Amino acid sequence: PRSTLFPYTTLFRSVVPDAEAATRAQKGASDAGVLVEIETSSPRLLPLDDDAFDLAILDDTGGLLGTMEPDLRVSACREILRVLRPAGRVMVLGAGAPSGIGALMGRGANVPAFDAVPLLDAQGFKAVRRLAEREGLIFVERIKPRASATTHA
């Protein structure tokens, strides 16, 4: 069935770190009614072409960034920068402090919050905006400069 969220034929690519994440991604795509190509790969070297995407979504709600070694975090952010077209955007969904009814009921994130903003900015992304903080989630958007000084190794 065609998704009402994405009514046109749209292909999404998801690169996940392991089989468990691939299963979750496939279930989410199926539930949403969207077509997703899912690949399992290290975030250090994404199996994607340079300057190929307008948008990258980094789902850190499971706390992956916080558990990575610092050099792997840097490599992962550089890879996102590499695969985005100039002026492409990265949206980070991260765990944050619980808010609203969840905070009142004592329900919080099961993972420690990791602030990806300084990491992304240090790799060359430019600040755009913090989109929202809601129900223990943080939504941040950054942009790849039109003239990127990044070199591809």
Tab-separated table of C-alpha atoms in Angstrom:
chain	number	residue	atom	x	y	z
A	1	PRO	CA	0.000	0.000	0.000
A	2	ARG	CA	1.072	3.542	-0.711
A	3	SER	CA	1.961	5.637	2.326
A	4	THR	CA	-0.137	8.725	3.022
A	5	LEU	CA	2.943	10.347	4.523
A	6	PHE	CA	4.899	9.876	1.288
A	7	PRO	CA	2.278	9.580	-1.492
A	8	TYR	CA	4.815	9.437	-4.325
A	9	THR	CA	7.097	6.556	-5.091
A	10	THR	CA	10.027	7.348	-2.854
A	11	LEU	CA	12.957	5.155	-1.993
A	12	PHE	CA	14.632	5.498	1.358
A	13	ARG	CA	17.988	4.017	2.295
A	14	SER	CA	18.746	2.996	5.829
A	15	VAL	CA	22.223	2.080	6.986
A	16	VAL	CA	22.168	0.376	10.363
A	17	PRO	CA	24.964	-0.994	12.553
A	18	ASP	CA	23.618	-4.515	13.157
A	19	ALA	CA	20.953	-7.122	12.391
A	20	GLU	CA	18.781	-6.084	15.353
A	21	ALA	CA	18.623	-2.500	14.053
A	22	ALA	CA	17.872	-3.818	10.547
A	23	THR	CA	14.897	-5.762	11.883
A	24	ARG	CA	13.567	-2.657	13.687
A	25	ALA	CA	14.052	-0.544	10.550
A	26	GLN	CA	12.226	-3.074	8.385
A	27	LYS	CA	9.308	-3.235	10.820
A	28	GLY	CA	9.092	0.563	10.987
A	29	ALA	CA	9.141	0.848	7.208
A	30	SER	CA	6.491	-1.830	6.846
A	31	ASP	CA	4.276	-0.182	9.476
A	32	ALA	CA	4.627	3.164	7.652
A	33	GLY	CA	4.031	1.612	4.241
A	34	VAL	CA	7.269	2.918	2.730
A	35	LEU	CA	9.921	1.221	0.639
A	36	VAL	CA	13.301	1.142	2.374
A	37	GLU	CA	16.560	-0.425	1.274
A	38	ILE	CA	18.311	-1.522	4.453
A	39	GLU	CA	22.032	-2.196	4.644
A	40	THR	CA	24.117	-3.248	7.626
A	41	SER	CA	27.435	-1.443	7.811
A	42	SER	CA	29.839	0.258	10.142
A	43	PRO	CA	29.090	3.966	10.534
A	44	ARG	CA	32.811	4.526	9.901
A	45	LEU	CA	32.408	3.818	6.172
A	46	LEU	CA	28.900	4.174	4.759
A	47	PRO	CA	28.227	2.172	1.570
A	48	LEU	CA	26.837	5.294	-0.128
A	49	ASP	CA	28.071	7.627	-2.860
A	50	ASP	CA	29.516	11.081	-2.218
A	51	ASP	CA	27.056	13.987	-2.364
A	52	ALA	CA	24.139	11.614	-2.985
A	53	PHE	CA	21.501	12.702	-0.458
A	54	ASP	CA	19.557	15.821	0.440
A	55	LEU	CA	18.674	14.590	3.921
A	56	ALA	CA	20.279	12.230	6.410
A	57	ILE	CA	18.438	11.249	9.564
A	58	LEU	CA	20.628	10.185	12.453
A	59	ASP	CA	18.497	8.278	14.943
A	60	ASP	CA	20.353	8.390	18.232
A	61	THR	CA	17.338	7.602	20.382
A	62	GLY	CA	18.982	4.281	21.266
A	63	GLY	CA	22.145	6.018	22.480
A	64	LEU	CA	24.512	4.732	19.778
A	65	LEU	CA	26.587	7.932	19.590
A	66	GLY	CA	27.172	7.990	23.326
A	67	THR	CA	28.466	4.417	23.318
A	68	MET	CA	30.881	4.908	20.394
A	69	GLU	CA	34.562	5.569	20.834
A	70	PRO	CA	35.300	9.264	20.114
A	71	ASP	CA	37.209	8.526	16.881
A	72	LEU	CA	34.318	6.401	15.574
A	73	ARG	CA	31.845	9.220	16.359
A	74	VAL	CA	34.006	11.631	14.342
A	75	SER	CA	34.270	9.155	11.446
A	76	ALA	CA	30.499	8.607	11.439
A	77	CYS	CA	29.825	12.357	11.299
A	78	ARG	CA	32.375	12.820	8.520
A	79	GLU	CA	30.650	10.055	6.573
A	80	ILE	CA	27.290	11.801	6.905
A	81	LEU	CA	28.912	15.006	5.683
A	82	ARG	CA	30.435	13.093	2.746
A	83	VAL	CA	27.175	11.537	1.532
A	84	LEU	CA	25.138	14.745	1.792
A	85	ARG	CA	24.904	17.091	-1.176
A	86	PRO	CA	26.009	20.692	-0.619
A	87	ALA	CA	23.274	22.399	1.423
A	88	GLY	CA	21.999	18.958	2.455
A	89	ARG	CA	20.652	18.581	5.948
A	90	VAL	CA	21.198	16.163	8.774
A	91	MET	CA	18.424	15.724	11.313
A	92	VAL	CA	19.416	14.206	14.626
A	93	LEU	CA	16.825	12.530	16.808
A	94	GLY	CA	18.314	12.107	20.245
A	95	ALA	CA	17.351	11.100	23.740
A	96	GLY	CA	16.745	13.980	26.098
A	97	ALA	CA	15.269	14.711	29.468
A	98	PRO	CA	11.686	13.543	29.788
A	99	SER	CA	9.053	16.236	29.592
A	100	GLY	CA	5.309	16.518	29.808
A	101	ILE	CA	3.318	13.685	31.322
A	102	GLY	CA	6.285	11.319	31.016
A	103	ALA	CA	8.314	13.495	33.378
A	104	LEU	CA	5.444	13.697	35.838
A	105	MET	CA	5.081	9.924	35.860
A	106	GLY	CA	8.804	9.371	36.268
A	107	ARG	CA	9.311	7.847	32.842
A	108	GLY	CA	12.566	8.862	31.277
A	109	ALA	CA	14.947	7.856	28.579
A	110	ASN	CA	16.670	4.529	29.188
A	111	VAL	CA	19.817	5.833	27.522
A	112	PRO	CA	22.039	8.732	28.487
A	113	ALA	CA	21.593	11.852	26.389
A	114	PHE	CA	24.436	12.698	24.024
A	115	ASP	CA	24.628	16.211	22.612
A	116	ALA	CA	25.526	15.705	18.949
A	117	VAL	CA	25.524	19.442	18.164
A	118	PRO	CA	29.177	20.186	19.080
A	119	LEU	CA	30.305	17.018	17.290
A	120	LEU	CA	28.455	17.921	14.074
A	121	ASP	CA	29.611	21.534	14.181
A	122	ALA	CA	33.238	20.446	14.668
A	123	GLN	CA	32.982	18.343	11.485
A	124	GLY	CA	31.849	21.287	9.373
A	125	PHE	CA	28.070	21.301	9.680
A	126	LYS	CA	26.553	24.722	10.171
A	127	ALA	CA	23.992	25.498	12.828
A	128	VAL	CA	20.479	25.742	11.585
A	129	ARG	CA	18.168	25.146	14.514
A	130	ARG	CA	16.982	22.996	17.347
A	131	LEU	CA	13.616	21.881	16.060
A	132	ALA	CA	11.994	20.633	19.243
A	133	GLU	CA	12.275	18.898	22.570
A	134	ARG	CA	9.304	16.709	23.301
A	135	GLU	CA	8.514	13.661	25.407
A	136	GLY	CA	12.157	12.875	26.115
A	137	LEU	CA	13.337	13.408	22.526
A	138	ILE	CA	15.468	16.161	21.019
A	139	PHE	CA	15.252	17.080	17.332
A	140	VAL	CA	18.190	19.039	15.884
A	141	GLU	CA	18.880	20.068	12.301
A	142	ARG	CA	22.255	21.010	10.799
A	143	ILE	CA	23.265	21.867	7.236
A	144	LYS	CA	26.237	20.952	5.056
A	145	PRO	CA	27.826	24.129	3.685
A	146	ARG	CA	27.319	24.777	-0.038
A	147	ALA	CA	31.098	24.914	-0.494
A	148	SER	CA	32.374	22.164	1.740
A	149	ALA	CA	36.019	22.121	2.703
A	150	THR	CA	35.774	18.380	3.327
A	151	THR	CA	38.166	16.151	1.460
A	152	HIS	CA	37.197	12.596	0.665
A	153	ALA	CA	39.735	10.035	1.757
